[in-house]
Amino acid sequence: MSIHINAEKGQIAETVLLPGDPLRAKHIAETFFENPVQHNSVRGMLGFTGTYKGKRISVQGTGMGIPSCLIYAEELVTEYGCKNLIRVGTCGSYQEDVHVRDIIIGQAASTDSNINKVRFGEKTFAPVADFGLLLAAYQIAQQRGFRTHVGNIMSSDTFYHDDYDQYKIWQQFGVLAVEMEAAGLYTVAAKHGVKALTILTVSDHLITHEVTTAEERQLTFNGMIEVALDAALGS
Ligand SMILES: O=P(O)(O)O[C@H]1O[C@H](CO)[C@@H](O)[C@H]1O
Ligand SMILES: O=c1cc[nH]c(=O)[nH]1
């Protein structure tokens, strides 16, 4: 048992999907896993382990934001020996040609978080995805016909902003969308020498103000989750 996960050693698989929402973790386990077993209930941050197409795999909710996500990422790696961390989340698009319901694969993650200033001081670390996981996810998404974008994403420390126009600097530099965890996840994966990837579904649009309905989001999430699970098969 670790401080925030009450699973026994060996109860969590080496490959873990990481949604922010613990109820999405439950949905993934109930929809896609054979014989899912709940391995965590601490703070209601649900986690499950089961089998997908013959491979043992886990899903663990992380909560929202880098600080919460990194508690789970650190404990999964250091206490449970997890080696492949695949975030499956939602994001807001920064680009006209990146539409709601599209899939984004986070090749790299910019951030307004202070975490890496604390770590690296004046120097800059570039948090990047594992290339093997990224390539597998991209090829699977292409085969399935999903509109898919690969590139830089922005991990923000805030969901609500005093100045919404601040997105324009990221937009201008080609950043695809905003979410709240990937830069931290990629950094911690690098620190421990494990693999990480972030796959997102666009749930809203910062420019056009389009949003997805709850039902649409559910269906689109399933596409993203299948991409993540099938990419995980080769991990
Ligand atoms: O859908 P999830 O995985 O929670 O991801 C996004 O949604 C939350 C904000 O609503 C943040 O965690 C953000 O990163
Ligand atoms: O962090 C997030 C997630 C979804 N949509 C946003 O605008 N921001």
PDB file of C-alpha atoms and ligand atoms in Angstrom:
ATOM      1  CA  MET A   1       0.000   0.000   0.000  1.00  0.00           C
ATOM      2  CA  SER A   2       1.141   3.532  -0.737  1.00  0.00           C
ATOM      3  CA  ILE A   3      -0.162   6.719   0.843  1.00  0.00           C
ATOM      4  CA  HIS A   4      -2.849   7.347  -1.794  1.00  0.00           C
ATOM      5  CA  ILE A   5      -3.378   3.863  -3.265  1.00  0.00           C
ATOM      6  CA  ASN A   6      -4.545   0.962  -1.112  1.00  0.00           C
ATOM      7  CA  ALA A   7      -3.615  -1.827  -3.550  1.00  0.00           C
ATOM      8  CA  GLU A   8      -1.308  -4.669  -2.544  1.00  0.00           C
ATOM      9  CA  LYS A   9       2.066  -4.948  -4.275  1.00  0.00           C
ATOM     10  CA  GLY A  10       1.594  -6.810  -7.557  1.00  0.00           C
ATOM     11  CA  GLN A  11      -2.087  -5.889  -7.808  1.00  0.00           C
ATOM     12  CA  ILE A  12      -1.486  -3.162 -10.417  1.00  0.00           C
ATOM     13  CA  ALA A  13      -0.326  -3.930 -13.979  1.00  0.00           C
ATOM     14  CA  GLU A  14       2.830  -2.461 -15.557  1.00  0.00           C
ATOM     15  CA  THR A  15       0.665  -0.505 -18.015  1.00  0.00           C
ATOM     16  CA  VAL A  16      -1.833   1.974 -16.561  1.00  0.00           C
ATOM     17  CA  LEU A  17      -4.369   4.260 -18.227  1.00  0.00           C
ATOM     18  CA  LEU A  18      -4.709   7.558 -16.357  1.00  0.00           C
ATOM     19  CA  PRO A  19      -7.960   9.521 -16.739  1.00  0.00           C
ATOM     20  CA  GLY A  20      -8.439  12.619 -14.577  1.00  0.00           C
ATOM     21  CA  ASP A  21     -11.971  11.546 -13.707  1.00  0.00           C
ATOM     22  CA  PRO A  22     -12.231   8.515 -11.380  1.00  0.00           C
ATOM     23  CA  LEU A  23     -15.658   7.716 -12.837  1.00  0.00           C
ATOM     24  CA  ARG A  24     -14.041   7.511 -16.279  1.00  0.00           C
ATOM     25  CA  ALA A  25     -11.684   4.932 -14.744  1.00  0.00           C
ATOM     26  CA  LYS A  26     -14.747   2.932 -13.636  1.00  0.00           C
ATOM     27  CA  HIS A  27     -16.318   3.303 -17.089  1.00  0.00           C
ATOM     28  CA  ILE A  28     -13.120   2.074 -18.782  1.00  0.00           C
ATOM     29  CA  ALA A  29     -12.847  -0.942 -16.489  1.00  0.00           C
ATOM     30  CA  GLU A  30     -16.533  -1.883 -16.846  1.00  0.00           C
ATOM     31  CA  THR A  31     -16.641  -1.336 -20.620  1.00  0.00           C
ATOM     32  CA  PHE A  32     -13.305  -2.694 -21.811  1.00  0.00           C
ATOM     33  CA  PHE A  33     -11.745  -4.979 -19.174  1.00  0.00           C
ATOM     34  CA  GLU A  34     -12.413  -8.659 -18.625  1.00  0.00           C
ATOM     35  CA  ASN A  35     -12.638  -9.547 -14.922  1.00  0.00           C
ATOM     36  CA  PRO A  36     -11.949  -6.036 -13.580  1.00  0.00           C
ATOM     37  CA  VAL A  37     -10.968  -5.842  -9.899  1.00  0.00           C
ATOM     38  CA  GLN A  38     -11.023  -2.530  -8.045  1.00  0.00           C
ATOM     39  CA  HIS A  39      -7.553  -1.898  -6.620  1.00  0.00           C
ATOM     40  CA  ASN A  40      -8.058   1.581  -5.142  1.00  0.00           C
ATOM     41  CA  SER A  41     -10.723   3.481  -3.236  1.00  0.00           C
ATOM     42  CA  VAL A  42      -8.608   5.967  -1.225  1.00  0.00           C
ATOM     43  CA  ARG A  43     -10.162   9.463  -1.515  1.00  0.00           C
ATOM     44  CA  GLY A  44     -12.636   8.018  -4.043  1.00  0.00           C
ATOM     45  CA  MET A  45      -9.854   8.017  -6.654  1.00  0.00           C
ATOM     46  CA  LEU A  46     -10.941   4.745  -8.212  1.00  0.00           C
ATOM     47  CA  GLY A  47      -8.485   2.317  -9.781  1.00  0.00           C
ATOM     48  CA  PHE A  48      -9.089  -1.077 -11.440  1.00  0.00           C
ATOM     49  CA  THR A  49      -7.019  -3.891 -12.914  1.00  0.00           C
ATOM     50  CA  GLY A  50      -8.259  -6.378 -15.500  1.00  0.00           C
ATOM     51  CA  THR A  51      -7.451  -7.926 -18.849  1.00  0.00           C
ATOM     52  CA  TYR A  52      -7.772  -6.386 -22.297  1.00  0.00           C
ATOM     53  CA  LYS A  53      -7.312  -8.679 -25.335  1.00  0.00           C
ATOM     54  CA  GLY A  54      -5.305 -11.018 -23.115  1.00  0.00           C
ATOM     55  CA  LYS A  55      -3.020  -8.325 -21.627  1.00  0.00           C
ATOM     56  CA  ARG A  56      -3.142  -7.372 -17.957  1.00  0.00           C
ATOM     57  CA  ILE A  57      -3.793  -3.658 -17.702  1.00  0.00           C
ATOM     58  CA  SER A  58      -4.863  -1.126 -15.067  1.00  0.00           C
ATOM     59  CA  VAL A  59      -6.716   2.160 -15.003  1.00  0.00           C
ATOM     60  CA  GLN A  60      -6.261   4.732 -12.222  1.00  0.00           C
ATOM     61  CA  GLY A  61      -8.035   8.080 -11.792  1.00  0.00           C
ATOM     62  CA  THR A  62      -5.600  10.925 -11.104  1.00  0.00           C
ATOM     63  CA  GLY A  63      -7.797  13.898 -10.239  1.00  0.00           C
ATOM     64  CA  MET A  64      -7.341  17.263 -11.929  1.00  0.00           C
ATOM     65  CA  GLY A  65      -4.103  19.206 -12.281  1.00  0.00           C
ATOM     66  CA  ILE A  66      -0.408  18.373 -12.175  1.00  0.00           C
ATOM     67  CA  PRO A  67      -0.060  18.143  -8.360  1.00  0.00           C
ATOM     68  CA  SER A  68      -2.809  15.527  -8.040  1.00  0.00           C
ATOM     69  CA  CYS A  69      -1.730  13.592 -11.154  1.00  0.00           C
ATOM     70  CA  LEU A  70       1.873  13.392  -9.976  1.00  0.00           C
ATOM     71  CA  ILE A  71       0.932  11.880  -6.629  1.00  0.00           C
ATOM     72  CA  TYR A  72      -0.538   8.910  -8.518  1.00  0.00           C
ATOM     73  CA  ALA A  73       2.202   8.774 -11.180  1.00  0.00           C
ATOM     74  CA  GLU A  74       4.982   8.758  -8.542  1.00  0.00           C
ATOM     75  CA  GLU A  75       3.306   6.113  -6.390  1.00  0.00           C
ATOM     76  CA  LEU A  76       2.438   3.899  -9.366  1.00  0.00           C
ATOM     77  CA  VAL A  77       6.057   3.917 -10.533  1.00  0.00           C
ATOM     78  CA  THR A  78       7.950   3.834  -7.241  1.00  0.00           C
ATOM     79  CA  GLU A  79       5.600   1.643  -5.151  1.00  0.00           C
ATOM     80  CA  TYR A  80       3.986  -0.590  -7.783  1.00  0.00           C
ATOM     81  CA  GLY A  81       6.646  -0.831 -10.522  1.00  0.00           C
ATOM     82  CA  CYS A  82       4.435   0.608 -13.281  1.00  0.00           C
ATOM     83  CA  LYS A  83       6.319   1.243 -16.527  1.00  0.00           C
ATOM     84  CA  ASN A  84       3.825   2.598 -19.073  1.00  0.00           C
ATOM     85  CA  LEU A  85       1.619   5.567 -18.100  1.00  0.00           C
ATOM     86  CA  ILE A  86      -1.005   6.560 -20.658  1.00  0.00           C
ATOM     87  CA  ARG A  87      -3.163   9.562 -19.832  1.00  0.00           C
ATOM     88  CA  VAL A  88      -6.632   9.635 -21.456  1.00  0.00           C
ATOM     89  CA  GLY A  89      -8.282  13.013 -20.993  1.00  0.00           C
ATOM     90  CA  THR A  90     -10.257  15.924 -22.360  1.00  0.00           C
ATOM     91  CA  CYS A  91      -8.952  19.253 -23.640  1.00  0.00           C
ATOM     92  CA  GLY A  92      -9.944  22.611 -25.097  1.00  0.00           C
ATOM     93  CA  SER A  93      -8.789  23.348 -28.654  1.00  0.00           C
ATOM     94  CA  TYR A  94      -6.602  26.392 -29.411  1.00  0.00           C
ATOM     95  CA  GLN A  95      -6.597  25.940 -33.205  1.00  0.00           C
ATOM     96  CA  GLU A  96      -9.305  26.594 -35.842  1.00  0.00           C
ATOM     97  CA  ASP A  97      -8.606  23.287 -37.607  1.00  0.00           C
ATOM     98  CA  VAL A  98      -8.657  21.181 -34.425  1.00  0.00           C
ATOM     99  CA  HIS A  99     -12.332  20.452 -33.878  1.00  0.00           C
ATOM    100  CA  VAL A 100     -14.392  19.115 -30.998  1.00  0.00           C
ATOM    101  CA  ARG A 101     -14.365  15.317 -30.953  1.00  0.00           C
ATOM    102  CA  ASP A 102     -10.934  15.188 -32.676  1.00  0.00           C
ATOM    103  CA  ILE A 103      -8.181  13.186 -31.010  1.00  0.00           C
ATOM    104  CA  ILE A 104      -4.923  14.859 -29.986  1.00  0.00           C
ATOM    105  CA  ILE A 105      -1.759  12.946 -29.166  1.00  0.00           C
ATOM    106  CA  GLY A 106       0.540  15.051 -27.005  1.00  0.00           C
ATOM    107  CA  GLN A 107       4.010  14.824 -28.536  1.00  0.00           C
ATOM    108  CA  ALA A 108       5.276  17.456 -26.086  1.00  0.00           C
ATOM    109  CA  ALA A 109       3.744  19.532 -23.336  1.00  0.00           C
ATOM    110  CA  SER A 110       4.276  23.211 -22.571  1.00  0.00           C
ATOM    111  CA  THR A 111       3.112  24.534 -19.230  1.00  0.00           C
ATOM    112  CA  ASP A 112       2.479  27.572 -17.061  1.00  0.00           C
ATOM    113  CA  SER A 113       3.143  25.400 -14.001  1.00  0.00           C
ATOM    114  CA  ASN A 114       6.099  26.108 -11.746  1.00  0.00           C
ATOM    115  CA  ILE A 115       7.043  22.444 -11.279  1.00  0.00           C
ATOM    116  CA  ASN A 116      10.005  22.465 -13.611  1.00  0.00           C
ATOM    117  CA  LYS A 117      11.206  25.897 -12.513  1.00  0.00           C
ATOM    118  CA  VAL A 118      11.492  24.364  -9.044  1.00  0.00           C
ATOM    119  CA  ARG A 119      13.396  21.396 -10.526  1.00  0.00           C
ATOM    120  CA  PHE A 120      15.594  23.025 -13.141  1.00  0.00           C
ATOM    121  CA  GLY A 121      15.862  26.671 -12.058  1.00  0.00           C
ATOM    122  CA  GLU A 122      16.702  28.958 -14.986  1.00  0.00           C
ATOM    123  CA  LYS A 123      17.197  25.993 -17.339  1.00  0.00           C
ATOM    124  CA  THR A 124      14.281  24.641 -19.394  1.00  0.00           C
ATOM    125  CA  PHE A 125      13.279  20.986 -19.633  1.00  0.00           C
ATOM    126  CA  ALA A 126      11.152  19.901 -22.630  1.00  0.00           C
ATOM    127  CA  PRO A 127       8.634  17.261 -21.468  1.00  0.00           C
ATOM    128  CA  VAL A 128       8.030  14.789 -24.328  1.00  0.00           C
ATOM    129  CA  ALA A 129       6.017  11.621 -24.910  1.00  0.00           C
ATOM    130  CA  ASP A 130       7.506   8.180 -25.429  1.00  0.00           C
ATOM    131  CA  PHE A 131       7.965   7.842 -29.183  1.00  0.00           C
ATOM    132  CA  GLY A 132       7.064   4.127 -29.390  1.00  0.00           C
ATOM    133  CA  LEU A 133       3.738   4.628 -27.599  1.00  0.00           C
ATOM    134  CA  LEU A 134       3.063   7.767 -29.643  1.00  0.00           C
ATOM    135  CA  LEU A 135       3.717   6.034 -32.970  1.00  0.00           C
ATOM    136  CA  ALA A 136       1.533   3.063 -32.031  1.00  0.00           C
ATOM    137  CA  ALA A 137      -1.331   5.337 -30.928  1.00  0.00           C
ATOM    138  CA  TYR A 138      -1.085   7.467 -34.074  1.00  0.00           C
ATOM    139  CA  GLN A 139      -1.114   4.452 -36.402  1.00  0.00           C
ATOM    140  CA  ILE A 140      -4.102   2.906 -34.596  1.00  0.00           C
ATOM    141  CA  ALA A 141      -6.040   6.200 -34.644  1.00  0.00           C
ATOM    142  CA  GLN A 142      -5.322   6.577 -38.376  1.00  0.00           C
ATOM    143  CA  GLN A 143      -6.423   2.991 -39.122  1.00  0.00           C
ATOM    144  CA  ARG A 144      -9.706   3.632 -37.279  1.00  0.00           C
ATOM    145  CA  GLY A 145     -10.327   6.812 -39.269  1.00  0.00           C
ATOM    146  CA  PHE A 146     -10.274   9.232 -36.309  1.00  0.00           C
ATOM    147  CA  ARG A 147      -9.363  12.851 -37.059  1.00  0.00           C
ATOM    148  CA  THR A 148      -6.056  12.884 -35.200  1.00  0.00           C
ATOM    149  CA  HIS A 149      -3.506  15.625 -34.483  1.00  0.00           C
ATOM    150  CA  VAL A 150      -0.038  15.124 -33.033  1.00  0.00           C
ATOM    151  CA  GLY A 151       1.858  18.011 -31.478  1.00  0.00           C
ATOM    152  CA  ASN A 152       2.511  20.321 -28.580  1.00  0.00           C
ATOM    153  CA  ILE A 153      -0.164  20.640 -25.909  1.00  0.00           C
ATOM    154  CA  MET A 154      -0.414  23.065 -22.996  1.00  0.00           C
ATOM    155  CA  SER A 155      -0.762  21.864 -19.395  1.00  0.00           C
ATOM    156  CA  SER A 156      -2.308  24.718 -17.455  1.00  0.00           C
ATOM    157  CA  ASP A 157      -2.425  25.085 -13.691  1.00  0.00           C
ATOM    158  CA  THR A 158      -5.798  26.811 -14.010  1.00  0.00           C
ATOM    159  CA  PHE A 159      -9.061  25.891 -15.689  1.00  0.00           C
ATOM    160  CA  TYR A 160     -10.609  29.328 -15.187  1.00  0.00           C
ATOM    161  CA  HIS A 161      -8.516  32.303 -16.274  1.00  0.00           C
ATOM    162  CA  ASP A 162      -8.624  36.020 -15.436  1.00  0.00           C
ATOM    163  CA  ASP A 163      -7.560  36.794 -19.002  1.00  0.00           C
ATOM    164  CA  TYR A 164      -8.932  34.358 -21.575  1.00  0.00           C
ATOM    165  CA  ASP A 165      -6.908  36.020 -24.331  1.00  0.00           C
ATOM    166  CA  GLN A 166      -3.760  34.497 -22.813  1.00  0.00           C
ATOM    167  CA  TYR A 167      -4.415  31.448 -25.023  1.00  0.00           C
ATOM    168  CA  LYS A 168      -3.381  33.499 -28.076  1.00  0.00           C
ATOM    169  CA  ILE A 169       0.358  33.254 -27.379  1.00  0.00           C
ATOM    170  CA  TRP A 170       0.099  29.444 -27.275  1.00  0.00           C
ATOM    171  CA  GLN A 171      -2.101  29.436 -30.372  1.00  0.00           C
ATOM    172  CA  GLN A 172       0.425  31.591 -32.231  1.00  0.00           C
ATOM    173  CA  PHE A 173       3.213  29.123 -31.421  1.00  0.00           C
ATOM    174  CA  GLY A 174       1.206  26.175 -32.750  1.00  0.00           C
ATOM    175  CA  VAL A 175       0.130  24.608 -29.467  1.00  0.00           C
ATOM    176  CA  LEU A 176      -2.910  22.459 -30.227  1.00  0.00           C
ATOM    177  CA  ALA A 177      -4.962  22.472 -27.032  1.00  0.00           C
ATOM    178  CA  VAL A 178      -5.087  22.989 -23.283  1.00  0.00           C
ATOM    179  CA  GLU A 179      -5.390  20.375 -20.539  1.00  0.00           C
ATOM    180  CA  MET A 180      -3.920  20.200 -17.036  1.00  0.00           C
ATOM    181  CA  GLU A 181      -1.537  17.254 -16.477  1.00  0.00           C
ATOM    182  CA  ALA A 182       0.693  16.115 -19.370  1.00  0.00           C
ATOM    183  CA  ALA A 183       3.764  18.300 -18.721  1.00  0.00           C
ATOM    184  CA  GLY A 184       3.994  16.936 -15.189  1.00  0.00           C
ATOM    185  CA  LEU A 185       3.388  13.357 -16.261  1.00  0.00           C
ATOM    186  CA  TYR A 186       6.064  13.456 -18.982  1.00  0.00           C
ATOM    187  CA  THR A 187       8.566  15.001 -16.571  1.00  0.00           C
ATOM    188  CA  VAL A 188       8.034  12.383 -13.863  1.00  0.00           C
ATOM    189  CA  ALA A 189       8.206   9.591 -16.452  1.00  0.00           C
ATOM    190  CA  ALA A 190      11.572  10.978 -17.624  1.00  0.00           C
ATOM    191  CA  LYS A 191      12.812  11.190 -14.042  1.00  0.00           C
ATOM    192  CA  HIS A 192      12.073   7.495 -13.467  1.00  0.00           C
ATOM    193  CA  GLY A 193      12.954   6.217 -16.957  1.00  0.00           C
ATOM    194  CA  VAL A 194       9.447   4.952 -17.724  1.00  0.00           C
ATOM    195  CA  LYS A 195       7.194   5.565 -20.749  1.00  0.00           C
ATOM    196  CA  ALA A 196       4.376   8.088 -20.873  1.00  0.00           C
ATOM    197  CA  LEU A 197       1.842   9.288 -23.421  1.00  0.00           C
ATOM    198  CA  THR A 198      -1.154  11.625 -23.360  1.00  0.00           C
ATOM    199  CA  ILE A 199      -4.146  11.029 -25.630  1.00  0.00           C
ATOM    200  CA  LEU A 200      -6.927  13.618 -25.511  1.00  0.00           C
ATOM    201  CA  THR A 201     -10.383  14.144 -26.957  1.00  0.00           C
ATOM    202  CA  VAL A 202     -11.311  17.752 -27.724  1.00  0.00           C
ATOM    203  CA  SER A 203     -14.321  18.488 -25.523  1.00  0.00           C
ATOM    204  CA  ASP A 204     -14.582  22.244 -26.146  1.00  0.00           C
ATOM    205  CA  HIS A 205     -13.142  24.971 -28.351  1.00  0.00           C
ATOM    206  CA  LEU A 206     -11.521  28.138 -27.017  1.00  0.00           C
ATOM    207  CA  ILE A 207     -12.110  30.079 -30.279  1.00  0.00           C
ATOM    208  CA  THR A 208     -15.413  28.816 -31.687  1.00  0.00           C
ATOM    209  CA  HIS A 209     -16.874  28.003 -28.239  1.00  0.00           C
ATOM    210  CA  GLU A 210     -18.207  24.698 -29.569  1.00  0.00           C
ATOM    211  CA  VAL A 211     -18.811  22.095 -26.898  1.00  0.00           C
ATOM    212  CA  THR A 212     -19.677  18.407 -26.992  1.00  0.00           C
ATOM    213  CA  THR A 213     -22.797  16.983 -25.405  1.00  0.00           C
ATOM    214  CA  ALA A 214     -22.406  14.495 -22.568  1.00  0.00           C
ATOM    215  CA  GLU A 215     -23.574  11.653 -24.823  1.00  0.00           C
ATOM    216  CA  GLU A 216     -21.240  12.630 -27.683  1.00  0.00           C
ATOM    217  CA  ARG A 217     -18.357  12.899 -25.248  1.00  0.00           C
ATOM    218  CA  GLN A 218     -19.033   9.409 -23.965  1.00  0.00           C
ATOM    219  CA  LEU A 219     -18.926   7.916 -27.470  1.00  0.00           C
ATOM    220  CA  THR A 220     -15.830   9.873 -28.470  1.00  0.00           C
ATOM    221  CA  PHE A 221     -14.096   8.949 -25.241  1.00  0.00           C
ATOM    222  CA  ASN A 222     -14.579   5.321 -26.168  1.00  0.00           C
ATOM    223  CA  GLY A 223     -12.711   5.879 -29.443  1.00  0.00           C
ATOM    224  CA  MET A 224      -9.802   7.496 -27.612  1.00  0.00           C
ATOM    225  CA  ILE A 225      -9.771   4.742 -24.992  1.00  0.00           C
ATOM    226  CA  GLU A 226      -9.656   1.994 -27.621  1.00  0.00           C
ATOM    227  CA  VAL A 227      -6.705   3.795 -29.239  1.00  0.00           C
ATOM    228  CA  ALA A 228      -4.944   3.953 -25.848  1.00  0.00           C
ATOM    229  CA  LEU A 229      -5.675   0.310 -24.993  1.00  0.00           C
ATOM    230  CA  ASP A 230      -4.574  -1.012 -28.385  1.00  0.00           C
ATOM    231  CA  ALA A 231      -1.410   1.109 -28.249  1.00  0.00           C
ATOM    232  CA  ALA A 232      -0.768  -0.362 -24.798  1.00  0.00           C
ATOM    233  CA  LEU A 233      -0.881  -3.919 -26.193  1.00  0.00           C
ATOM    234  CA  GLY A 234       2.570  -3.438 -27.691  1.00  0.00           C
ATOM    235  CA  SER A 235       4.047  -1.938 -24.514  1.00  0.00           C
TER     236      SER A 235
HETATM  237  O1  LIG B   1     -10.800  14.955 -18.596  1.00  0.00           O
HETATM  238  P1  LIG B   1      -9.583  15.015 -17.693  1.00  0.00           P
HETATM  239  O2  LIG B   1      -8.710  13.802 -17.827  1.00  0.00           O
HETATM  240  O3  LIG B   1      -9.912  15.272 -16.239  1.00  0.00           O
HETATM  241  O4  LIG B   1      -8.713  16.250 -18.214  1.00  0.00           O
HETATM  242  C1  LIG B   1      -9.122  17.593 -18.297  1.00  0.00           C
HETATM  243  O5  LIG B   1     -10.335  17.888 -17.609  1.00  0.00           O
HETATM  244  C2  LIG B   1     -10.063  18.479 -16.339  1.00  0.00           C
HETATM  245  C3  LIG B   1     -10.670  19.857 -16.316  1.00  0.00           C
HETATM  246  O6  LIG B   1     -12.046  19.796 -16.489  1.00  0.00           O
HETATM  247  C4  LIG B   1      -8.537  18.537 -16.203  1.00  0.00           C
HETATM  248  O7  LIG B   1      -8.087  17.423 -15.495  1.00  0.00           O
HETATM  249  C5  LIG B   1      -8.113  18.525 -17.647  1.00  0.00           C
HETATM  250  O8  LIG B   1      -6.794  18.093 -17.886  1.00  0.00           O
HETATM  251  O1  LIG B   2      -8.241  21.681 -19.041  1.00  0.00           O
HETATM  252  C1  LIG B   2      -9.157  21.733 -19.858  1.00  0.00           C
HETATM  253  C2  LIG B   2      -9.891  20.592 -20.251  1.00  0.00           C
HETATM  254  C3  LIG B   2     -10.899  20.718 -21.158  1.00  0.00           C
HETATM  255  N1  LIG B   2     -11.175  21.924 -21.667  1.00  0.00           N
HETATM  256  C4  LIG B   2     -10.483  23.026 -21.304  1.00  0.00           C
HETATM  257  O2  LIG B   2     -10.768  24.126 -21.785  1.00  0.00           O
HETATM  258  N2  LIG B   2      -9.497  22.908 -20.410  1.00  0.00           N
END
